[in-house]
Amino acid sequence: MRNSKQIVTIVLAFGLLTLSGCAAPSRLAAVPQEEYLQADVPGMLGVRYFIDTDTKPFVRDGLDSFHREQEHLKRIGHTGPLPPVSFLAISGGGDNGAFGAGLLVGWTEAGDRPEFKAVTGISTGALIAPFAYLGPDYDPQLKEVYTTIKPDDIFEARGILAALTDDGMADNAPLWRLVRKHVDQSMLDAIAREHAKGRLLLVSTTNLDVLQPVVWNIGAIAESGHPKALELIHSILIASASIPGAFPPVMIDVEVDGKSYQEMHVDGGATAQVFVYPPSINVKELTRKLGAERERKLFRNARLDPEWASVERQTINIAGRSIVSLIQTQGIGDLYRIYINAQRDGFDYKLAYIPATFKEKHKEEFDTEFMQKLFNFAYQRSRKGYTWENVPPGYATGE
């Protein structure tokens, strides 16, 4: 989840301090640099990819999903051209995720919400993604999560000494409980069934050891039947929403040639605010070779306007505000990159974002009243038929 100015500032303050003689939490050895691409989760091979380094596994899964879809279409008696498909990319943003939740629930009521061929999520978007993927039946749970939670449902503050000597200044045990409550075995089974139809559910985390994004195929994990599949999905969702320094990282056990290691995973927003597929993959060319041309729509959500603040003339405040700026501009860059890729590959690009006219302020992170108002703001506009933008704001098309 993208952190607020206050969280970033406190994290920096703690990061600038040192406390000698205090033991940090232990971990297994990190995967050696020269072997990290060979690391796999025991018993669940090929369920994730380092997309900045090797796109072949990503392409492989995309092709596999197409073949599964073809088989599913045959089973249900579909003939003729391939049906149109829609993709949904859900960005990070902390409690701003209430906008995406309200948008989806209102979209259901409007009556034209598609079944998405693929859903991708980062940070708070990773927490929304399973509900969005499984469709309207999960709207009540999605609404509950984003209109009733409060800070105590996400984290528990640690004392100053614990924050300095531990792996995060807050304990996110409440978030673990929340995720386990809603992402249960029945949801896992439902995800597996949809994955078998050729649909994709992808979530991104950041591997802090190698400073790279990792994309996890949640559907493949669900379909694996592995006894620890649900536990791994919980870990991935929590990791994708774990603000570095604010919340503890998630340690994921992996193996290389039978030797055990641990990877440190944190917020997917540390490397990107939103993703669809690597820009090096030319989807238009791939589908042409497969004879799989079809109408494609790409929907995504965002918050674009910067949060105003009067910055104190102090080192920590200036540094913290600068990090907020980096996150903001990274998100804008992701927005433009995805738009350019969509144009190249023939996607009908659709963007929804929180407009600057929404002036509600939140008193704290995960302010229930703020999230209720933002959810309803998006819901009311979506249920009447949302007016999607076809070009990112401020982007010059050359027309």
mmCIF file of C-alpha atoms in Angstrom:
data_model
loop_
_atom_site.group_PDB
_atom_site.id
_atom_site.type_symbol
_atom_site.label_atom_id
_atom_site.label_comp_id
_atom_site.label_asym_id
_atom_site.label_seq_id
_atom_site.Cartn_x
_atom_site.Cartn_y
_atom_site.Cartn_z
ATOM 1 C CA MET A 1 0.000 0.000 0.000
ATOM 2 C CA ARG A 2 1.326 3.411 -0.874
ATOM 3 C CA ASN A 3 2.178 5.160 2.368
ATOM 4 C CA SER A 4 1.186 8.618 3.498
ATOM 5 C CA LYS A 5 3.581 11.440 4.247
ATOM 6 C CA GLN A 6 3.383 10.620 7.944
ATOM 7 C CA ILE A 7 4.335 6.958 7.503
ATOM 8 C CA VAL A 8 7.208 7.781 5.173
ATOM 9 C CA THR A 9 8.529 10.435 7.541
ATOM 10 C CA ILE A 10 8.507 8.111 10.546
ATOM 11 C CA VAL A 11 10.148 5.321 8.567
ATOM 12 C CA LEU A 12 12.918 7.697 7.513
ATOM 13 C CA ALA A 13 13.384 8.893 11.064
ATOM 14 C CA PHE A 14 13.890 5.368 12.290
ATOM 15 C CA GLY A 15 16.040 4.520 9.280
ATOM 16 C CA LEU A 16 18.444 7.346 10.065
ATOM 17 C CA LEU A 17 18.968 6.110 13.602
ATOM 18 C CA THR A 18 21.202 3.237 14.656
ATOM 19 C CA LEU A 19 21.097 1.246 17.838
ATOM 20 C CA SER A 20 24.254 -0.721 18.509
ATOM 21 C CA GLY A 21 24.196 -4.056 20.296
ATOM 22 C CA CYS A 22 20.569 -4.856 19.466
ATOM 23 C CA ALA A 23 19.749 -8.050 17.560
ATOM 24 C CA ALA A 24 17.559 -7.875 14.472
ATOM 25 C CA PRO A 25 15.103 -10.661 13.584
ATOM 26 C CA SER A 26 16.867 -13.644 12.057
ATOM 27 C CA ARG A 27 16.334 -15.153 8.619
ATOM 28 C CA LEU A 28 17.635 -17.950 6.430
ATOM 29 C CA ALA A 29 20.310 -17.021 3.919
ATOM 30 C CA ALA A 30 19.203 -15.042 0.871
ATOM 31 C CA VAL A 31 19.447 -16.749 -2.501
ATOM 32 C CA PRO A 32 22.918 -16.080 -3.947
ATOM 33 C CA GLN A 33 22.885 -13.383 -6.603
ATOM 34 C CA GLU A 34 23.924 -15.713 -9.399
ATOM 35 C CA GLU A 35 21.171 -18.224 -8.564
ATOM 36 C CA TYR A 36 18.073 -16.131 -7.810
ATOM 37 C CA LEU A 37 16.416 -16.921 -11.158
ATOM 38 C CA GLN A 38 16.614 -20.634 -10.341
ATOM 39 C CA ALA A 39 14.834 -20.301 -6.986
ATOM 40 C CA ASP A 40 11.378 -21.896 -6.678
ATOM 41 C CA VAL A 41 8.817 -22.384 -3.954
ATOM 42 C CA PRO A 42 9.094 -26.053 -2.876
ATOM 43 C CA GLY A 43 6.384 -28.138 -4.529
ATOM 44 C CA MET A 44 5.057 -25.233 -6.633
ATOM 45 C CA LEU A 45 7.428 -24.785 -9.534
ATOM 46 C CA GLY A 46 6.898 -22.042 -12.089
ATOM 47 C CA VAL A 47 4.229 -20.058 -10.235
ATOM 48 C CA ARG A 48 6.097 -16.728 -10.377
ATOM 49 C CA TYR A 49 8.400 -14.721 -12.657
ATOM 50 C CA PHE A 50 11.094 -12.044 -12.406
ATOM 51 C CA ILE A 51 9.635 -10.024 -15.261
ATOM 52 C CA ASP A 52 12.460 -7.449 -15.392
ATOM 53 C CA THR A 53 14.996 -10.188 -16.120
ATOM 54 C CA ASP A 54 13.270 -13.033 -17.949
ATOM 55 C CA THR A 55 9.911 -12.667 -19.715
ATOM 56 C CA LYS A 56 9.815 -16.204 -21.137
ATOM 57 C CA PRO A 57 7.882 -17.709 -18.167
ATOM 58 C CA PHE A 58 5.356 -14.851 -18.394
ATOM 59 C CA VAL A 59 4.833 -15.510 -22.109
ATOM 60 C CA ARG A 60 4.567 -19.250 -21.431
ATOM 61 C CA ASP A 61 1.767 -18.717 -18.911
ATOM 62 C CA GLY A 62 -0.004 -16.338 -21.270
ATOM 63 C CA LEU A 63 0.055 -18.956 -24.031
ATOM 64 C CA ASP A 64 -1.084 -21.654 -21.617
ATOM 65 C CA SER A 65 -4.018 -19.479 -20.561
ATOM 66 C CA PHE A 66 -5.017 -19.062 -24.208
ATOM 67 C CA HIS A 67 -5.013 -22.824 -24.773
ATOM 68 C CA ARG A 68 -7.052 -23.395 -21.597
ATOM 69 C CA GLU A 69 -9.527 -20.797 -22.812
ATOM 70 C CA GLN A 70 -9.831 -22.556 -26.178
ATOM 71 C CA GLU A 71 -10.640 -25.825 -24.421
ATOM 72 C CA HIS A 72 -13.191 -24.089 -22.209
ATOM 73 C CA LEU A 73 -14.887 -22.478 -25.216
ATOM 74 C CA LYS A 74 -15.157 -25.894 -26.871
ATOM 75 C CA ARG A 75 -16.712 -27.376 -23.731
ATOM 76 C CA ILE A 76 -19.424 -24.720 -23.612
ATOM 77 C CA GLY A 77 -20.139 -25.028 -27.345
ATOM 78 C CA HIS A 78 -18.732 -21.700 -28.493
ATOM 79 C CA THR A 79 -18.111 -21.445 -32.229
ATOM 80 C CA GLY A 80 -16.892 -18.674 -34.480
ATOM 81 C CA PRO A 81 -14.430 -15.879 -33.702
ATOM 82 C CA LEU A 82 -12.841 -15.512 -30.310
ATOM 83 C CA PRO A 83 -15.020 -13.453 -27.949
ATOM 84 C CA PRO A 84 -13.850 -9.978 -26.836
ATOM 85 C CA VAL A 85 -11.804 -9.899 -23.642
ATOM 86 C CA SER A 86 -11.245 -7.332 -20.912
ATOM 87 C CA PHE A 87 -8.248 -6.828 -18.639
ATOM 88 C CA LEU A 88 -8.213 -5.019 -15.277
ATOM 89 C CA ALA A 89 -5.115 -3.499 -13.663
ATOM 90 C CA ILE A 90 -5.597 -2.331 -10.062
ATOM 91 C CA SER A 91 -3.020 0.050 -8.630
ATOM 92 C CA GLY A 92 -1.730 0.655 -5.116
ATOM 93 C CA GLY A 93 -2.815 3.522 -2.901
ATOM 94 C CA GLY A 94 -3.593 2.451 0.673
ATOM 95 C CA ASP A 95 -7.075 3.536 1.728
ATOM 96 C CA ASN A 96 -7.588 5.034 -1.741
ATOM 97 C CA GLY A 97 -8.362 1.426 -2.671
ATOM 98 C CA ALA A 98 -11.918 2.257 -1.565
ATOM 99 C CA PHE A 99 -12.293 4.031 -4.916
ATOM 100 C CA GLY A 100 -11.559 0.846 -6.862
ATOM 101 C CA ALA A 101 -13.862 -1.165 -4.612
ATOM 102 C CA GLY A 102 -16.738 1.284 -5.055
ATOM 103 C CA LEU A 103 -16.117 1.399 -8.798
ATOM 104 C CA LEU A 104 -16.428 -2.393 -9.085
ATOM 105 C CA VAL A 105 -19.558 -2.692 -6.948
ATOM 106 C CA GLY A 106 -21.270 0.148 -8.821
ATOM 107 C CA TRP A 107 -20.185 -1.388 -12.132
ATOM 108 C CA THR A 108 -22.030 -4.579 -11.188
ATOM 109 C CA GLU A 109 -25.194 -2.601 -10.541
ATOM 110 C CA ALA A 110 -24.823 -0.771 -13.852
ATOM 111 C CA GLY A 111 -25.120 -4.170 -15.507
ATOM 112 C CA ASP A 112 -22.192 -4.030 -17.920
ATOM 113 C CA ARG A 113 -19.288 -5.214 -15.783
ATOM 114 C CA PRO A 114 -17.314 -7.761 -17.820
ATOM 115 C CA GLU A 115 -15.758 -11.007 -16.692
ATOM 116 C CA PHE A 116 -12.070 -10.148 -16.883
ATOM 117 C CA LYS A 117 -9.703 -12.317 -18.843
ATOM 118 C CA ALA A 118 -6.937 -11.172 -16.503
ATOM 119 C CA VAL A 119 -6.758 -9.149 -13.281
ATOM 120 C CA THR A 120 -3.497 -7.738 -11.952
ATOM 121 C CA GLY A 121 -2.932 -6.069 -8.595
ATOM 122 C CA ILE A 122 -0.229 -4.321 -6.607
ATOM 123 C CA SER A 123 -0.326 -3.261 -2.971
ATOM 124 C CA THR A 124 -3.926 -2.471 -1.963
ATOM 125 C CA GLY A 125 -4.763 -3.482 -5.537
ATOM 126 C CA ALA A 126 -3.462 -6.961 -4.696
ATOM 127 C CA LEU A 127 -6.010 -7.194 -1.878
ATOM 128 C CA ILE A 128 -8.833 -6.119 -4.218
ATOM 129 C CA ALA A 129 -7.733 -8.343 -7.109
ATOM 130 C CA PRO A 130 -9.175 -11.720 -5.933
ATOM 131 C CA PHE A 131 -12.606 -10.151 -5.358
ATOM 132 C CA ALA A 132 -12.512 -8.393 -8.740
ATOM 133 C CA TYR A 133 -11.403 -11.612 -10.441
ATOM 134 C CA LEU A 134 -14.204 -13.724 -8.982
ATOM 135 C CA GLY A 135 -16.898 -11.214 -9.897
ATOM 136 C CA PRO A 136 -20.133 -9.835 -8.455
ATOM 137 C CA ASP A 137 -20.723 -12.705 -6.013
ATOM 138 C CA TYR A 138 -17.852 -11.290 -3.976
ATOM 139 C CA ASP A 139 -19.037 -7.662 -4.013
ATOM 140 C CA PRO A 140 -20.503 -7.827 -0.468
ATOM 141 C CA GLN A 141 -17.142 -8.931 0.955
ATOM 142 C CA LEU A 142 -15.287 -6.289 -1.052
ATOM 143 C CA LYS A 143 -17.628 -3.576 0.208
ATOM 144 C CA GLU A 144 -17.277 -4.796 3.790
ATOM 145 C CA VAL A 145 -13.484 -4.670 3.662
ATOM 146 C CA TYR A 146 -13.297 -1.144 2.244
ATOM 147 C CA THR A 147 -16.108 0.506 4.208
ATOM 148 C CA THR A 148 -15.835 -0.995 7.687
ATOM 149 C CA ILE A 149 -12.140 -1.490 8.457
ATOM 150 C CA LYS A 150 -10.219 0.889 10.684
ATOM 151 C CA PRO A 151 -6.516 1.244 11.555
ATOM 152 C CA ASP A 152 -6.774 -1.416 14.282
ATOM 153 C CA ASP A 153 -7.852 -3.895 11.594
ATOM 154 C CA ILE A 154 -4.608 -3.315 9.694
ATOM 155 C CA PHE A 155 -1.798 -2.869 12.200
ATOM 156 C CA GLU A 156 -0.798 -2.593 15.855
ATOM 157 C CA ALA A 157 1.741 0.041 16.817
ATOM 158 C CA ARG A 158 5.001 -1.143 18.319
ATOM 159 C CA GLY A 159 6.987 0.738 20.911
ATOM 160 C CA ILE A 160 9.945 2.857 19.826
ATOM 161 C CA LEU A 161 12.527 0.340 21.003
ATOM 162 C CA ALA A 162 10.762 -2.522 19.209
ATOM 163 C CA ALA A 163 10.545 -0.486 16.031
ATOM 164 C CA LEU A 164 14.258 0.272 16.097
ATOM 165 C CA THR A 165 15.306 -3.318 16.716
ATOM 166 C CA ASP A 166 12.604 -5.163 14.776
ATOM 167 C CA ASP A 167 11.695 -5.418 11.069
ATOM 168 C CA GLY A 168 8.897 -2.850 11.067
ATOM 169 C CA MET A 169 7.581 -0.064 13.220
ATOM 170 C CA ALA A 170 4.133 -1.688 13.314
ATOM 171 C CA ASP A 171 2.856 -5.248 13.593
ATOM 172 C CA ASN A 172 0.479 -6.168 10.767
ATOM 173 C CA ALA A 173 -0.979 -9.227 12.530
ATOM 174 C CA PRO A 174 -4.496 -7.721 12.216
ATOM 175 C CA LEU A 175 -4.087 -7.551 8.427
ATOM 176 C CA TRP A 176 -3.058 -11.214 8.397
ATOM 177 C CA ARG A 177 -6.270 -12.051 10.284
ATOM 178 C CA LEU A 178 -8.343 -9.977 7.867
ATOM 179 C CA VAL A 179 -6.846 -11.661 4.808
ATOM 180 C CA ARG A 180 -7.248 -15.143 6.281
ATOM 181 C CA LYS A 181 -10.886 -14.405 7.069
ATOM 182 C CA HIS A 182 -11.817 -13.428 3.520
ATOM 183 C CA VAL A 183 -9.341 -15.413 1.427
ATOM 184 C CA ASP A 184 -10.359 -18.874 2.554
ATOM 185 C CA GLN A 185 -10.432 -22.359 1.029
ATOM 186 C CA SER A 186 -13.716 -21.709 -0.791
ATOM 187 C CA MET A 187 -12.186 -18.655 -2.470
ATOM 188 C CA LEU A 188 -9.088 -20.679 -3.332
ATOM 189 C CA ASP A 189 -11.271 -23.340 -4.993
ATOM 190 C CA ALA A 190 -13.207 -20.672 -6.924
ATOM 191 C CA ILE A 191 -9.952 -19.113 -8.182
ATOM 192 C CA ALA A 192 -8.728 -22.541 -9.310
ATOM 193 C CA ARG A 193 -11.938 -23.129 -11.286
ATOM 194 C CA GLU A 194 -11.629 -19.796 -13.086
ATOM 195 C CA HIS A 195 -7.948 -20.388 -13.778
ATOM 196 C CA ALA A 196 -8.880 -23.664 -15.487
ATOM 197 C CA LYS A 197 -11.057 -21.656 -17.898
ATOM 198 C CA GLY A 198 -8.024 -19.725 -19.113
ATOM 199 C CA ARG A 199 -8.307 -16.659 -16.895
ATOM 200 C CA LEU A 200 -5.347 -15.087 -15.073
ATOM 201 C CA LEU A 201 -4.992 -13.563 -11.592
ATOM 202 C CA LEU A 202 -1.573 -11.977 -11.107
ATOM 203 C CA VAL A 203 -0.142 -10.155 -8.079
ATOM 204 C CA SER A 204 3.210 -8.383 -7.826
ATOM 205 C CA THR A 205 5.561 -8.125 -4.846
ATOM 206 C CA THR A 206 9.069 -6.673 -4.545
ATOM 207 C CA ASN A 207 11.950 -9.019 -3.786
ATOM 208 C CA LEU A 208 14.031 -6.737 -1.596
ATOM 209 C CA ASP A 209 17.139 -8.925 -1.822
ATOM 210 C CA VAL A 210 17.489 -8.383 -5.573
ATOM 211 C CA LEU A 211 15.407 -5.175 -5.873
ATOM 212 C CA GLN A 212 13.143 -6.644 -8.536
ATOM 213 C CA PRO A 213 9.394 -7.078 -9.003
ATOM 214 C CA VAL A 214 8.080 -10.618 -8.810
ATOM 215 C CA VAL A 215 4.775 -11.506 -10.483
ATOM 216 C CA TRP A 216 2.885 -14.400 -8.888
ATOM 217 C CA ASN A 217 0.322 -16.485 -10.770
ATOM 218 C CA ILE A 218 -2.297 -16.826 -8.039
ATOM 219 C CA GLY A 219 -4.518 -19.035 -10.201
ATOM 220 C CA ALA A 220 -1.696 -21.508 -10.814
ATOM 221 C CA ILE A 221 -0.983 -21.653 -7.080
ATOM 222 C CA ALA A 222 -4.672 -22.248 -6.333
ATOM 223 C CA GLU A 223 -4.903 -24.982 -8.967
ATOM 224 C CA SER A 224 -1.724 -26.712 -7.782
ATOM 225 C CA GLY A 225 -3.535 -28.560 -5.021
ATOM 226 C CA HIS A 226 -0.483 -28.091 -2.798
ATOM 227 C CA PRO A 227 -1.350 -28.266 0.932
ATOM 228 C CA LYS A 228 0.413 -24.945 1.494
ATOM 229 C CA ALA A 229 -1.144 -23.136 -1.500
ATOM 230 C CA LEU A 230 -3.547 -21.066 0.609
ATOM 231 C CA GLU A 231 -0.786 -20.135 3.059
ATOM 232 C CA LEU A 232 1.429 -18.987 0.176
ATOM 233 C CA ILE A 233 -1.353 -16.852 -1.316
ATOM 234 C CA HIS A 234 -1.890 -15.194 2.067
ATOM 235 C CA SER A 235 1.840 -14.444 2.226
ATOM 236 C CA ILE A 236 1.871 -12.964 -1.289
ATOM 237 C CA LEU A 237 -1.124 -10.699 -0.663
ATOM 238 C CA ILE A 238 0.316 -9.489 2.647
ATOM 239 C CA ALA A 239 3.769 -8.966 1.121
ATOM 240 C CA SER A 240 2.351 -6.915 -1.740
ATOM 241 C CA ALA A 241 0.696 -4.617 0.809
ATOM 242 C CA SER A 242 3.604 -4.392 3.294
ATOM 243 C CA ILE A 243 5.079 -0.898 3.318
ATOM 244 C CA PRO A 244 8.852 -1.328 3.778
ATOM 245 C CA GLY A 245 9.934 -0.161 7.203
ATOM 246 C CA ALA A 246 6.378 0.467 8.349
ATOM 247 C CA PHE A 247 5.232 -3.176 8.260
ATOM 248 C CA PRO A 248 7.327 -6.334 8.558
ATOM 249 C CA PRO A 249 8.460 -7.925 5.303
ATOM 250 C CA VAL A 250 7.194 -11.373 4.393
ATOM 251 C CA MET A 251 9.823 -14.088 4.288
ATOM 252 C CA ILE A 252 9.123 -16.704 1.628
ATOM 253 C CA ASP A 253 10.916 -20.056 1.707
ATOM 254 C CA VAL A 254 12.475 -21.138 -1.595
ATOM 255 C CA GLU A 255 14.906 -23.760 -2.814
ATOM 256 C CA VAL A 256 17.728 -23.971 -5.324
ATOM 257 C CA ASP A 257 18.978 -27.480 -6.126
ATOM 258 C CA GLY A 258 17.509 -28.782 -2.872
ATOM 259 C CA LYS A 259 19.138 -26.105 -0.710
ATOM 260 C CA SER A 260 16.847 -23.916 1.422
ATOM 261 C CA TYR A 261 16.877 -20.115 1.318
ATOM 262 C CA GLN A 262 14.552 -17.257 2.173
ATOM 263 C CA GLU A 263 13.510 -14.295 0.053
ATOM 264 C CA MET A 264 12.433 -11.000 1.610
ATOM 265 C CA HIS A 265 9.273 -9.655 -0.063
ATOM 266 C CA VAL A 266 7.677 -6.257 0.503
ATOM 267 C CA ASP A 267 5.156 -3.887 -1.089
ATOM 268 C CA GLY A 268 4.876 -4.329 -4.843
ATOM 269 C CA GLY A 269 4.619 -0.537 -4.986
ATOM 270 C CA ALA A 270 8.332 -0.321 -4.202
ATOM 271 C CA THR A 271 9.008 -1.199 -7.861
ATOM 272 C CA ALA A 272 5.774 -0.218 -9.673
ATOM 273 C CA GLN A 273 2.379 1.237 -8.846
ATOM 274 C CA VAL A 274 0.503 -0.833 -11.435
ATOM 275 C CA PHE A 275 1.324 -3.452 -14.078
ATOM 276 C CA VAL A 276 -0.250 -5.410 -16.918
ATOM 277 C CA TYR A 277 2.575 -7.145 -18.780
ATOM 278 C CA PRO A 278 6.221 -6.345 -19.531
ATOM 279 C CA PRO A 279 6.562 -3.721 -22.308
ATOM 280 C CA SER A 280 9.092 -5.955 -24.077
ATOM 281 C CA ILE A 281 6.250 -8.378 -24.902
ATOM 282 C CA ASN A 282 4.533 -7.393 -28.149
ATOM 283 C CA VAL A 283 1.056 -8.804 -27.583
ATOM 284 C CA LYS A 284 -0.183 -7.696 -30.988
ATOM 285 C CA GLU A 285 2.558 -9.634 -32.770
ATOM 286 C CA LEU A 286 2.158 -12.714 -30.573
ATOM 287 C CA THR A 287 -1.589 -12.910 -31.103
ATOM 288 C CA ARG A 288 -1.155 -12.421 -34.850
ATOM 289 C CA LYS A 289 1.153 -15.428 -34.984
ATOM 290 C CA LEU A 290 -1.334 -17.482 -32.955
ATOM 291 C CA GLY A 291 -4.290 -16.426 -35.062
ATOM 292 C CA ALA A 292 -5.809 -15.071 -31.862
ATOM 293 C CA GLU A 293 -6.745 -11.536 -32.927
ATOM 294 C CA ARG A 294 -9.735 -10.237 -31.003
ATOM 295 C CA GLU A 295 -11.159 -7.118 -29.408
ATOM 296 C CA ARG A 296 -9.307 -6.275 -26.211
ATOM 297 C CA LYS A 297 -10.137 -3.709 -23.557
ATOM 298 C CA LEU A 298 -7.843 -2.621 -20.754
ATOM 299 C CA PHE A 299 -9.355 -1.023 -17.644
ATOM 300 C CA ARG A 300 -7.308 0.485 -14.847
ATOM 301 C CA ASN A 301 -7.791 2.747 -11.832
ATOM 302 C CA ALA A 302 -5.548 5.329 -10.185
ATOM 303 C CA ARG A 303 -5.219 8.418 -8.036
ATOM 304 C CA LEU A 304 -3.286 11.058 -9.940
ATOM 305 C CA ASP A 305 -3.526 14.367 -8.093
ATOM 306 C CA PRO A 306 -0.754 14.944 -5.525
ATOM 307 C CA GLU A 307 -1.613 15.322 -1.857
ATOM 308 C CA TRP A 308 -0.943 18.917 -0.747
ATOM 309 C CA ALA A 309 1.061 19.550 2.432
ATOM 310 C CA SER A 310 2.824 22.439 4.107
ATOM 311 C CA VAL A 311 6.332 21.006 4.528
ATOM 312 C CA GLU A 312 8.277 21.870 7.659
ATOM 313 C CA ARG A 313 11.823 23.106 7.100
ATOM 314 C CA GLN A 314 13.374 20.025 8.656
ATOM 315 C CA THR A 315 15.532 17.306 7.124
ATOM 316 C CA ILE A 316 13.185 14.412 7.889
ATOM 317 C CA ASN A 317 10.105 16.229 6.610
ATOM 318 C CA ILE A 318 11.859 17.313 3.416
ATOM 319 C CA ALA A 319 13.203 13.799 2.773
ATOM 320 C CA GLY A 320 9.849 12.188 3.540
ATOM 321 C CA ARG A 321 7.974 14.545 1.254
ATOM 322 C CA SER A 322 10.480 13.844 -1.507
ATOM 323 C CA ILE A 323 9.810 10.105 -1.270
ATOM 324 C CA VAL A 324 6.082 10.791 -1.572
ATOM 325 C CA SER A 325 6.899 12.754 -4.719
ATOM 326 C CA LEU A 326 8.923 9.851 -6.117
ATOM 327 C CA ILE A 327 6.023 7.467 -5.541
ATOM 328 C CA GLN A 328 3.593 9.903 -7.159
ATOM 329 C CA THR A 329 5.696 10.442 -10.264
ATOM 330 C CA GLN A 330 6.453 6.715 -10.548
ATOM 331 C CA GLY A 331 2.718 6.097 -10.726
ATOM 332 C CA ILE A 332 2.311 8.688 -13.489
ATOM 333 C CA GLY A 333 5.157 7.067 -15.408
ATOM 334 C CA ASP A 334 3.508 3.647 -15.057
ATOM 335 C CA LEU A 335 0.279 5.174 -16.360
ATOM 336 C CA TYR A 336 1.911 6.546 -19.506
ATOM 337 C CA ARG A 337 3.918 3.370 -20.136
ATOM 338 C CA ILE A 338 0.822 1.186 -19.976
ATOM 339 C CA TYR A 339 -1.046 3.564 -22.277
ATOM 340 C CA ILE A 340 1.733 3.455 -24.872
ATOM 341 C CA ASN A 341 1.823 -0.349 -24.727
ATOM 342 C CA ALA A 342 -1.964 -0.492 -25.068
ATOM 343 C CA GLN A 343 -1.830 1.691 -28.181
ATOM 344 C CA ARG A 344 0.900 -0.431 -29.747
ATOM 345 C CA ASP A 345 -0.906 -3.692 -29.049
ATOM 346 C CA GLY A 346 -4.408 -2.607 -30.024
ATOM 347 C CA PHE A 347 -6.100 -2.456 -26.625
ATOM 348 C CA ASP A 348 -9.054 -0.134 -26.072
ATOM 349 C CA TYR A 349 -7.642 1.827 -23.107
ATOM 350 C CA LYS A 350 -9.997 2.816 -20.276
ATOM 351 C CA LEU A 351 -8.934 4.819 -17.208
ATOM 352 C CA ALA A 352 -10.804 5.695 -14.018
ATOM 353 C CA TYR A 353 -9.186 7.932 -11.420
ATOM 354 C CA ILE A 354 -10.075 9.922 -8.327
ATOM 355 C CA PRO A 355 -10.655 13.467 -9.586
ATOM 356 C CA ALA A 356 -9.246 16.518 -7.883
ATOM 357 C CA THR A 357 -12.839 17.526 -7.110
ATOM 358 C CA PHE A 358 -12.973 14.842 -4.418
ATOM 359 C CA LYS A 359 -11.859 16.983 -1.495
ATOM 360 C CA GLU A 360 -12.450 14.721 1.500
ATOM 361 C CA LYS A 361 -9.490 14.535 3.891
ATOM 362 C CA HIS A 362 -8.547 11.575 6.000
ATOM 363 C CA LYS A 363 -7.496 12.005 9.614
ATOM 364 C CA GLU A 364 -5.271 8.917 9.548
ATOM 365 C CA GLU A 365 -4.395 5.988 7.341
ATOM 366 C CA PHE A 366 -7.398 3.666 6.870
ATOM 367 C CA ASP A 367 -9.820 6.263 8.184
ATOM 368 C CA THR A 368 -13.187 4.474 8.022
ATOM 369 C CA GLU A 369 -15.211 7.628 7.356
ATOM 370 C CA PHE A 370 -12.881 8.676 4.517
ATOM 371 C CA MET A 371 -13.059 5.229 2.900
ATOM 372 C CA GLN A 372 -16.852 5.142 3.157
ATOM 373 C CA LYS A 373 -17.119 8.500 1.404
ATOM 374 C CA LEU A 374 -14.629 7.524 -1.293
ATOM 375 C CA PHE A 375 -16.347 4.166 -1.847
ATOM 376 C CA ASN A 376 -19.729 5.859 -2.228
ATOM 377 C CA PHE A 377 -18.233 8.545 -4.489
ATOM 378 C CA ALA A 378 -17.022 5.880 -6.932
ATOM 379 C CA TYR A 379 -20.095 3.683 -6.479
ATOM 380 C CA GLN A 380 -22.576 6.419 -7.370
ATOM 381 C CA ARG A 381 -20.688 7.359 -10.530
ATOM 382 C CA SER A 382 -20.147 3.779 -11.595
ATOM 383 C CA ARG A 383 -23.709 2.561 -11.101
ATOM 384 C CA LYS A 384 -24.938 5.269 -13.489
ATOM 385 C CA GLY A 385 -22.408 4.260 -16.131
ATOM 386 C CA TYR A 386 -18.856 5.432 -15.520
ATOM 387 C CA THR A 387 -17.338 7.830 -18.052
ATOM 388 C CA TRP A 388 -13.956 6.259 -18.721
ATOM 389 C CA GLU A 389 -11.022 8.285 -19.993
ATOM 390 C CA ASN A 390 -9.346 7.005 -23.175
ATOM 391 C CA VAL A 391 -6.117 8.971 -22.717
ATOM 392 C CA PRO A 392 -4.175 9.695 -19.509
ATOM 393 C CA PRO A 393 -4.621 13.276 -18.266
ATOM 394 C CA GLY A 394 -1.898 15.547 -19.530
ATOM 395 C CA TYR A 395 -0.767 13.118 -22.217
ATOM 396 C CA ALA A 396 -0.293 14.691 -25.646
ATOM 397 C CA THR A 397 -1.557 12.314 -28.353
ATOM 398 C CA GLY A 398 -0.226 14.398 -31.227
ATOM 399 C CA GLU A 399 -3.693 14.871 -32.699
#
